[in-house]
Short mmCIF file of C-alpha atoms in Angstrom, two decimals:
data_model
loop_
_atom_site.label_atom_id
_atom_site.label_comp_id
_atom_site.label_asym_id
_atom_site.label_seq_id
_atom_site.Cartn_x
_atom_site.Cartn_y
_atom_site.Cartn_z
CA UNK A 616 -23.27 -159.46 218.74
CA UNK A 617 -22.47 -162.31 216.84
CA UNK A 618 -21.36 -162.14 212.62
CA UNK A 619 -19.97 -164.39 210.63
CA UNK A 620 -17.18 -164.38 207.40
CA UNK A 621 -18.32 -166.39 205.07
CA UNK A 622 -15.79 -167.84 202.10
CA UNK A 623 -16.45 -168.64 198.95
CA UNK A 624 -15.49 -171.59 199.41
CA UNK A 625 -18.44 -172.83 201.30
CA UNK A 626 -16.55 -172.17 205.03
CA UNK A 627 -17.72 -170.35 207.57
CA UNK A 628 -16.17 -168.78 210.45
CA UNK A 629 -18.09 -166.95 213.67
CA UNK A 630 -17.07 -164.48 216.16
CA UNK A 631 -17.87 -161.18 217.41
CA UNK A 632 -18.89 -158.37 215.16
CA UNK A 633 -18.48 -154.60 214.93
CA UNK A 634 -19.94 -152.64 212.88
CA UNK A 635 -23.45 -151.29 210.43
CA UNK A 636 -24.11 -153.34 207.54
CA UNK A 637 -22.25 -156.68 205.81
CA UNK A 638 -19.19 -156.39 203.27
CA UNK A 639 -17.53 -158.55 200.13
CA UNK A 640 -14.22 -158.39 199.31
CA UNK A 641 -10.69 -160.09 198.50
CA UNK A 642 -9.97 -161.94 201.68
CA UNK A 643 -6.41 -161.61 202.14
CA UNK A 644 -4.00 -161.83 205.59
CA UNK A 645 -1.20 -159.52 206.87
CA UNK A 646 1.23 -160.85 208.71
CA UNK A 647 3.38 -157.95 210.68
CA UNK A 648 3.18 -157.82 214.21
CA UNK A 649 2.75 -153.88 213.97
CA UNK A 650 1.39 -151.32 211.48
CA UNK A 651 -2.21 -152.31 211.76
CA UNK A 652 -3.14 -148.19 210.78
CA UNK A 653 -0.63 -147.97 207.78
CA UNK A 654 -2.23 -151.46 206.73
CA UNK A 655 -6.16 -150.23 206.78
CA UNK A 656 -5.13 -146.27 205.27
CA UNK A 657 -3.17 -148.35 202.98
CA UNK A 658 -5.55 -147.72 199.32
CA UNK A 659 -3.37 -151.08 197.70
CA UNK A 660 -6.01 -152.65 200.32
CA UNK A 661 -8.67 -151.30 199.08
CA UNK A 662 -11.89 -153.77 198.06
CA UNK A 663 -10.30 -156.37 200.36
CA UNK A 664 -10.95 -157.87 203.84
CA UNK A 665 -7.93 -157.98 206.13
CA UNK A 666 -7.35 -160.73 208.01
CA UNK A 667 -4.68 -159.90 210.77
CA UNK A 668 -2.63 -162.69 211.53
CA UNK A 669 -1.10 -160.97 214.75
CA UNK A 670 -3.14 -162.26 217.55
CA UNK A 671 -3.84 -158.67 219.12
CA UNK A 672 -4.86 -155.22 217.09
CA UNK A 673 -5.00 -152.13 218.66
CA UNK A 674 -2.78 -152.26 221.71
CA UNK A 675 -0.86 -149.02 220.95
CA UNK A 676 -4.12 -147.28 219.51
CA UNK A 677 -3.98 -144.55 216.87
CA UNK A 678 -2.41 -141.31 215.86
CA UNK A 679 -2.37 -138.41 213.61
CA UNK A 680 0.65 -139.38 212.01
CA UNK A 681 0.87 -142.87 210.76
CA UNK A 682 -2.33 -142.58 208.01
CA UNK A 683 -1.38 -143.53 204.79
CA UNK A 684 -3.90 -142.19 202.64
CA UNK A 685 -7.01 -139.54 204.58
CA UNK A 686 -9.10 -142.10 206.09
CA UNK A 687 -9.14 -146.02 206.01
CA UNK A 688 -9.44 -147.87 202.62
CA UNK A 689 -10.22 -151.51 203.74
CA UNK A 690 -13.50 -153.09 202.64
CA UNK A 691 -13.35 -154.96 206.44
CA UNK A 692 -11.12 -156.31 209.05
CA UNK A 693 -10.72 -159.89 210.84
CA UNK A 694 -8.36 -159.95 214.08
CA UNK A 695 -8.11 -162.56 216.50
CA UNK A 696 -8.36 -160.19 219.60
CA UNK A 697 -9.22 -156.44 219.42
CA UNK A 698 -7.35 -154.02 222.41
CA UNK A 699 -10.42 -151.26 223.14
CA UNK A 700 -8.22 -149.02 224.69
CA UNK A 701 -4.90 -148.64 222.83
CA UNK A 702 -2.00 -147.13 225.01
CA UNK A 703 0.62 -144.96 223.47
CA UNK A 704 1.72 -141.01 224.14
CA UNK A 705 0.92 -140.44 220.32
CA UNK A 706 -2.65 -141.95 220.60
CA UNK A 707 -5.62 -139.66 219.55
CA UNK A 708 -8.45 -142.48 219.54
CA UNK A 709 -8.24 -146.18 219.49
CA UNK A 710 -8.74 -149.18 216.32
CA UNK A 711 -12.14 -149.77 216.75
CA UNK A 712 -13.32 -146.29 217.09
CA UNK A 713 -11.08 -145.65 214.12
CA UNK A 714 -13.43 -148.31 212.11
CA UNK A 715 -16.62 -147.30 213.51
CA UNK A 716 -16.10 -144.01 212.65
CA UNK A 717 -15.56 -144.58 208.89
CA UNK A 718 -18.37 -147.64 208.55
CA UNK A 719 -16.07 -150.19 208.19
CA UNK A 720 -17.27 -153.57 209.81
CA UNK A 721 -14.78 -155.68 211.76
CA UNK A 722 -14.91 -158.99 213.55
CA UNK A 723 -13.03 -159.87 216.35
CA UNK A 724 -12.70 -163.21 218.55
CA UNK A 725 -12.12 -165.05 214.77
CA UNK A 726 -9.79 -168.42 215.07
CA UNK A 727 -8.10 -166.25 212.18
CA UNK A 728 -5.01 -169.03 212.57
CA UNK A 729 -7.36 -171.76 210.78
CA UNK A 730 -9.28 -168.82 208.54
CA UNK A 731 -5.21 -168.02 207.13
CA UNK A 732 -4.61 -171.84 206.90
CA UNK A 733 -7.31 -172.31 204.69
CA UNK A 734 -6.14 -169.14 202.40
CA UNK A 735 -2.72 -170.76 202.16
CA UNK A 736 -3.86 -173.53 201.41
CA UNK A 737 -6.60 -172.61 198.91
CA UNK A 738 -5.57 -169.19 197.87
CA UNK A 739 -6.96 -165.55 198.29
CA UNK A 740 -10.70 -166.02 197.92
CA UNK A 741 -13.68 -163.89 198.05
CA UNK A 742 -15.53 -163.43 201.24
CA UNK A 743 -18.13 -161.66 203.02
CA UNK A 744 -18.64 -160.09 206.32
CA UNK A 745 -21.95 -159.99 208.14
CA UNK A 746 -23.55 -160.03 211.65
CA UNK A 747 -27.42 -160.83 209.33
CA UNK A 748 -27.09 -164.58 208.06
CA UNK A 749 -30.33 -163.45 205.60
CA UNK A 750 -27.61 -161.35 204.32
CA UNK A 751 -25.93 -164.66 202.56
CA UNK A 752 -28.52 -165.31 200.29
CA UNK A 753 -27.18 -162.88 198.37
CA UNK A 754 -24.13 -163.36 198.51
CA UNK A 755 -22.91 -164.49 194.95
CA UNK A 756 -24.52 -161.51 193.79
CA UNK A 757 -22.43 -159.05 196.21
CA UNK A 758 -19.29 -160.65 196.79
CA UNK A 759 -17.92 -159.61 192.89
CA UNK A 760 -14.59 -158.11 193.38
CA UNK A 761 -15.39 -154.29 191.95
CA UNK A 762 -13.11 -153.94 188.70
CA UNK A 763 -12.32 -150.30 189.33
CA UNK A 764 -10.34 -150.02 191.95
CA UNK A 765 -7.36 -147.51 191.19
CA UNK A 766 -10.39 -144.86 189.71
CA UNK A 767 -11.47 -144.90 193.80
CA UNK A 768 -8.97 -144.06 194.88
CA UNK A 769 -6.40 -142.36 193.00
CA UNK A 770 -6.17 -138.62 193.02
CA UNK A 771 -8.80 -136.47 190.75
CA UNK A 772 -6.66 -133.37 190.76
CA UNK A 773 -2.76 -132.05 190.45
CA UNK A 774 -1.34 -131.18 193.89
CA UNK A 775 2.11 -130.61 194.55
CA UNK A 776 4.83 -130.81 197.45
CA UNK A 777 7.90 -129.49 198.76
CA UNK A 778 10.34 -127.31 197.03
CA UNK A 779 12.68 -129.49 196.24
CA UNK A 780 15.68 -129.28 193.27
CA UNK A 781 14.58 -132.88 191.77
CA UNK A 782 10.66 -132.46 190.62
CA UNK A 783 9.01 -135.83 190.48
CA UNK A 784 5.24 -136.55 188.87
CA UNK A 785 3.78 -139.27 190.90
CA UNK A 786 1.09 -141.20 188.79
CA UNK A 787 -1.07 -141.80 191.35
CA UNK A 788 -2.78 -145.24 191.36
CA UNK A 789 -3.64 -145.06 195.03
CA UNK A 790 -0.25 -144.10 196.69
CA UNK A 791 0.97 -143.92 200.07
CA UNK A 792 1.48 -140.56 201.93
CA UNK A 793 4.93 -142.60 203.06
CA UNK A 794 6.51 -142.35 199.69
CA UNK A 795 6.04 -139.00 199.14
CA UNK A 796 7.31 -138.19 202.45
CA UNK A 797 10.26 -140.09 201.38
CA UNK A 798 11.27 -138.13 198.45
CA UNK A 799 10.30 -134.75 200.34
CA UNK A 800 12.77 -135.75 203.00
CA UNK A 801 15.46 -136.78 200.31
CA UNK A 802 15.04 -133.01 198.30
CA UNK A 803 12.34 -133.67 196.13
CA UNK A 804 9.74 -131.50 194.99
CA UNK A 805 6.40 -133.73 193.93
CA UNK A 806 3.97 -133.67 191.94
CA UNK A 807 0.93 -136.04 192.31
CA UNK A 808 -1.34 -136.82 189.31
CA UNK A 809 -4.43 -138.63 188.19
CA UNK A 810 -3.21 -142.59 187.00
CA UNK A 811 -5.18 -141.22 183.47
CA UNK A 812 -3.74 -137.50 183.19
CA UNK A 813 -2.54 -136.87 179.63
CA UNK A 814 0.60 -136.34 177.83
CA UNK A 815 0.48 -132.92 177.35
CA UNK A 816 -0.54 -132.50 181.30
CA UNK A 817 2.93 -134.60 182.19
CA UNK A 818 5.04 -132.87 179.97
CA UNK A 819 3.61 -129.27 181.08
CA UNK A 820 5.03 -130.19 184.13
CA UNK A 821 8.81 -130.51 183.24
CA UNK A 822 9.52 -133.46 185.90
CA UNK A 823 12.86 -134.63 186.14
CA UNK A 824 11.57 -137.77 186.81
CA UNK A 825 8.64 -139.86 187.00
CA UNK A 826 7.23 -142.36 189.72
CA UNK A 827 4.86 -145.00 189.27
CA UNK A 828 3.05 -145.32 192.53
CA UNK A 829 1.32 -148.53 194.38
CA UNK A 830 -2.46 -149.51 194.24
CA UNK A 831 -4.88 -151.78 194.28
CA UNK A 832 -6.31 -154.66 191.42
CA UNK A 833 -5.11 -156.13 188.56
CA UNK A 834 -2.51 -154.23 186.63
CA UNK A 835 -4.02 -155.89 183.88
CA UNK A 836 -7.31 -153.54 184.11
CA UNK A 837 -5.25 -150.06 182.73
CA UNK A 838 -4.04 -151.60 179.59
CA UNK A 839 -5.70 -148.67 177.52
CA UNK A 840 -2.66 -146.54 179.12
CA UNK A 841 0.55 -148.67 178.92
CA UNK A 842 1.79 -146.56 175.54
CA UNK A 843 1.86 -143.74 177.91
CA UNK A 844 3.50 -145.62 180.74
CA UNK A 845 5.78 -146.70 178.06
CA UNK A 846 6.80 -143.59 176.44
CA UNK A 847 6.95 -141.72 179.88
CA UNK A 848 9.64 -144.54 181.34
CA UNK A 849 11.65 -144.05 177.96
CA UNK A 850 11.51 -139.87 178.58
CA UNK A 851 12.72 -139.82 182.01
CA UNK A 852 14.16 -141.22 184.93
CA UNK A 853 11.39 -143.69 186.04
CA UNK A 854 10.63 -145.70 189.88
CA UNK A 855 7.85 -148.12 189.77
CA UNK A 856 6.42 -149.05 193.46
CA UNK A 857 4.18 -152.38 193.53
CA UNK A 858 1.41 -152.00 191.40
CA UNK A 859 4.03 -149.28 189.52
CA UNK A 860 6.46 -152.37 189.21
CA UNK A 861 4.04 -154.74 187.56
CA UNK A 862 2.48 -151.99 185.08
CA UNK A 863 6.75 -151.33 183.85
CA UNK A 864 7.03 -154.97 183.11
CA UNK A 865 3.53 -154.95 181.30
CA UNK A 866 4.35 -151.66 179.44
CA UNK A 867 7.36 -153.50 178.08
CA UNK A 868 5.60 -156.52 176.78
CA UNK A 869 5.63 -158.91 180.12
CA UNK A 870 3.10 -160.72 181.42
CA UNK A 871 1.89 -160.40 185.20
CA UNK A 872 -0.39 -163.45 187.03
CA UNK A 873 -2.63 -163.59 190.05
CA UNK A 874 -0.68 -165.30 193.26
CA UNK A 875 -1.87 -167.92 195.33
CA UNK A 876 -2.02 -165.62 198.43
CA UNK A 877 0.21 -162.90 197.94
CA UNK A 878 2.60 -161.27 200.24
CA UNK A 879 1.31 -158.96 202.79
CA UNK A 880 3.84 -158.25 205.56
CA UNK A 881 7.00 -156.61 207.30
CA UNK A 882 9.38 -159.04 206.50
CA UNK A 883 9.83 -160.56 203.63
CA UNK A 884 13.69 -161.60 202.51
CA UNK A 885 14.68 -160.20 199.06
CA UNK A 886 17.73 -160.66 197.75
CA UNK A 887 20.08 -158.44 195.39
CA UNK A 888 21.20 -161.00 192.71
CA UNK A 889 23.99 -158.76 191.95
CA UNK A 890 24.99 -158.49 195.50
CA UNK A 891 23.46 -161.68 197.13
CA UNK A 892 22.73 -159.78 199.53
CA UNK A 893 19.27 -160.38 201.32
CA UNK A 894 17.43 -157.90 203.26
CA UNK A 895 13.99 -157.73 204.94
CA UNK A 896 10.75 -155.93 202.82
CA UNK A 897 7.56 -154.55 203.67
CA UNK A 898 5.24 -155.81 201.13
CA UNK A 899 1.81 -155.72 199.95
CA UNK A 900 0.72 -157.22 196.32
CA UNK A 901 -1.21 -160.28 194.95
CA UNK A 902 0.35 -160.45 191.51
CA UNK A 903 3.51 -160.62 190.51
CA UNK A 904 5.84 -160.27 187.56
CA UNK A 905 6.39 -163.60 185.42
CA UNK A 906 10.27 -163.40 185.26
CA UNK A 907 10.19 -166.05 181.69
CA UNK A 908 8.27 -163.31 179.91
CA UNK A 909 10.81 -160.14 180.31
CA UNK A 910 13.12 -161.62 177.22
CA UNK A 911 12.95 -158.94 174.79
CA UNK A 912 11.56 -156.42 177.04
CA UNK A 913 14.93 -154.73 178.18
CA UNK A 914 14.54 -155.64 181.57
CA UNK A 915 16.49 -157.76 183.73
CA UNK A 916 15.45 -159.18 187.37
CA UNK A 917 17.49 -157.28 190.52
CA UNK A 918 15.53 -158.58 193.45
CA UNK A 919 13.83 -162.06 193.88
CA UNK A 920 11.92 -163.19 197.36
CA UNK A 921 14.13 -165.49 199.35
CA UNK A 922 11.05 -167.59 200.07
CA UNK A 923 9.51 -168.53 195.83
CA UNK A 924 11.76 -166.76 193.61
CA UNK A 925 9.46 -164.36 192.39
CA UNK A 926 10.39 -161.47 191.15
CA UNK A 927 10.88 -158.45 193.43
CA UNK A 928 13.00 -155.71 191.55
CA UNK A 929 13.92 -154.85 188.08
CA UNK A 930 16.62 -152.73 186.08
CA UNK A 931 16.25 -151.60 182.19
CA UNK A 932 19.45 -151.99 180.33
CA UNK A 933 18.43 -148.86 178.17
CA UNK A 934 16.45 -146.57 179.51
CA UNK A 935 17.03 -145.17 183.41
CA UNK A 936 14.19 -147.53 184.73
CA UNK A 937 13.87 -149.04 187.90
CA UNK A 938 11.44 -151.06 189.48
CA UNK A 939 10.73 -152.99 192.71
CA UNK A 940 7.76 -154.60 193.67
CA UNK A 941 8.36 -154.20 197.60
CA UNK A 942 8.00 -151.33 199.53
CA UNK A 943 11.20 -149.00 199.68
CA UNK A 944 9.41 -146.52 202.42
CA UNK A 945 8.72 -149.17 204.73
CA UNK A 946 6.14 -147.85 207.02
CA UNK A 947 5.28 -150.06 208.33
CA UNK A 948 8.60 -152.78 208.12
CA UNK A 949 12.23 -152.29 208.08
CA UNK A 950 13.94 -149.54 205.90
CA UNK A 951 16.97 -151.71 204.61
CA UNK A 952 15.99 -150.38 201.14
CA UNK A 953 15.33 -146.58 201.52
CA UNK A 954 18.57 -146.04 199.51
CA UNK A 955 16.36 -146.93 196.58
CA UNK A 956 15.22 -143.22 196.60
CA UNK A 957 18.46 -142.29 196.42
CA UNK A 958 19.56 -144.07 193.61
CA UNK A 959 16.25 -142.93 191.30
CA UNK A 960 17.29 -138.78 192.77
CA UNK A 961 20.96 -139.47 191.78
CA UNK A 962 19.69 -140.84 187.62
CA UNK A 963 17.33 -137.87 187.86
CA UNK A 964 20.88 -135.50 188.61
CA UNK A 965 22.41 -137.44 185.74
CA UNK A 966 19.96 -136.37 183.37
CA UNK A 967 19.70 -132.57 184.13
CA UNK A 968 23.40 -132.96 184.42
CA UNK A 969 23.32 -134.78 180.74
CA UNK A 970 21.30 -132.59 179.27
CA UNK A 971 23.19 -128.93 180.29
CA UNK A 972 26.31 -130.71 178.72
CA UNK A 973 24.04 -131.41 175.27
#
């Protein structure tokens, strides 16, 4: 059956479709060769079309393993060329089926090499899905981008993991099941909560250290909760992931802005300005940091991308606060900067170890 994406922008682009009924969303690329079920469980994706820029999805197929949140969070998919099979000894059901399954529309047999030209080249844009060109008449009134994105997805309740000696309280604004995996395999004991859980809640807890997770939207949208943020990441030992990164800088009195077309990928450089050392990121964000508006704010810039000089990583030079806007836990990408965890479990130790001297 033939369907359509449709840009804002006017442009139109046909191939097959998959799927029930048309979607809106942020249309946005990926560019990894791999990871296409980490990308679509990812809930930083979530309200957003993916366009894969690998020519073939699905060739391995998909297993019980690699989800990173219960079920898929993408509002659609665009691939050039869709495997129907998938062949791999972990495999439990294949990409499409995946997608059908859930009610998430996908188009395959897209040129998606000019659709991600014209995104570079014009920016993330809104879009819309459809196999019913009737469909497109409304489509100013459907494609808004929904403002409440972390609320869908984040956690409604406390649930906790592992048995760990470090306990960390994950403020869950749509994290990945990857990160906590990371700190469970590292000694960790964690506990997830709701993005808008309250003071009292947090400090009930006794965590040695708290973790600002990734998620989707503008970081802009929870102002009404940075004096918590803030007072938490003065407190304790603090990690912000991605979305975690931006809301730090903003907490502190920064500024974040919308990118042209973001960084979604496997391997993006970043490099240690201390160490000038680069080494390859997974990443997934479309705003970033504005490094010129961190004077005053305590922090100062780690990590910048290799490619624009953005910021990718921050230190505080008073409180135990670190930040980094790629992905540390990889999955999918390279793990070149796992030992991230490390370094947030060993300023957790320094604390207790602080505080039995006091």
């Amino acid at each position: 059956m033939e369907g359509y994406i449709v840009l804002s922008n006017g442009m139109t682009f046909e191939g097959t479709w998959h799927g029930d009924n048309p979607v809106s969303g942020e249309v946005v690329f990926y560019t990894g060769m791999t990871g296409y079920q980490e990308v679509i469980s990812d809930p930083s994706y979530h309200g957003q079309i993916v366009v894969f820029a690998y020519p073939l999805i699905g060739n391995y197929g998909m297993n019980m393993d690699d989800f990173e949140s219960s079920a898929p969070t993408v509002s659609g998919v665009i691939t050039g060329e869709v495997y129907e099979k998938g062949h791999h000894y972990q495999a439990n059901t294949t990409f499409a089926e995946k997608l059908k399954n859930h009610h998430i529309p996908f188009m395959s047999n897209v040129d998606t090499r000019t659709l991600i030209k014209v995104i570079r080249d014009e920016g993330d844009m809104k879009g819309m899905i459809t196999n019913d060109l009737e469909a497109l008449k409304n489509f100013q009134e459907d494609i808004g981008i929904q403002a409440k994105l972390v609320k869908e997805v984040a956690t409604k309740d406390i649930q906790t993991y592992g048995e760990g000696n470090h306990h960390v309280v994950l403020m869950d604004f749509g994290y990945k099941k990857s990160i906590v995996q990371a700190l469970l395999e590292k000694g960790c004991r964690v506990t997830v909560v709701p993005f808008d859980a309250k003071e009292e809640v947090i400090y009930g807890l006794k965590p040695d250290g708290i973790l600002f997770s990734n998620g989707p939207g503008n970081p802009k949208e929870l102002k009404p909760y940075m004096p918590l943020y803030k007072k938490l990441a003065e407190n304790f030992p603090t990690m912000g992931i991605c979305l975690g990164h931006q809301l730090m800088a903003l907490a502190f009195g920064g500024n974040t802005k919308k990118m042209k077309f973001g960084h979604r990928g496997a391997n993006h450089p970043v490099m240690n300005l201390k160490t000038n050392k680069v080494s390859l990121s997974s990443q997934n964000h479309g705003y970033v940091v504005e490094e010129e508006t961190l004077a005053g704010t305590g922090f100062q810039v780690l990590y910048k991308n290799v490619n624009d000089s953005t910021v990718e990583g921050m230190v505080h030079t008073k409180y135990s606060i670190i930040t980094t806007q790629f992905h540390p836990e990889a999955h999918p990408g390279p793990r070149d900067y796992e030992f991230i965890f490390t370094e947030f479990i060993e300023r957790m130790g320094e604390r207790k170890e602080a505080k039995s001297y006091a």
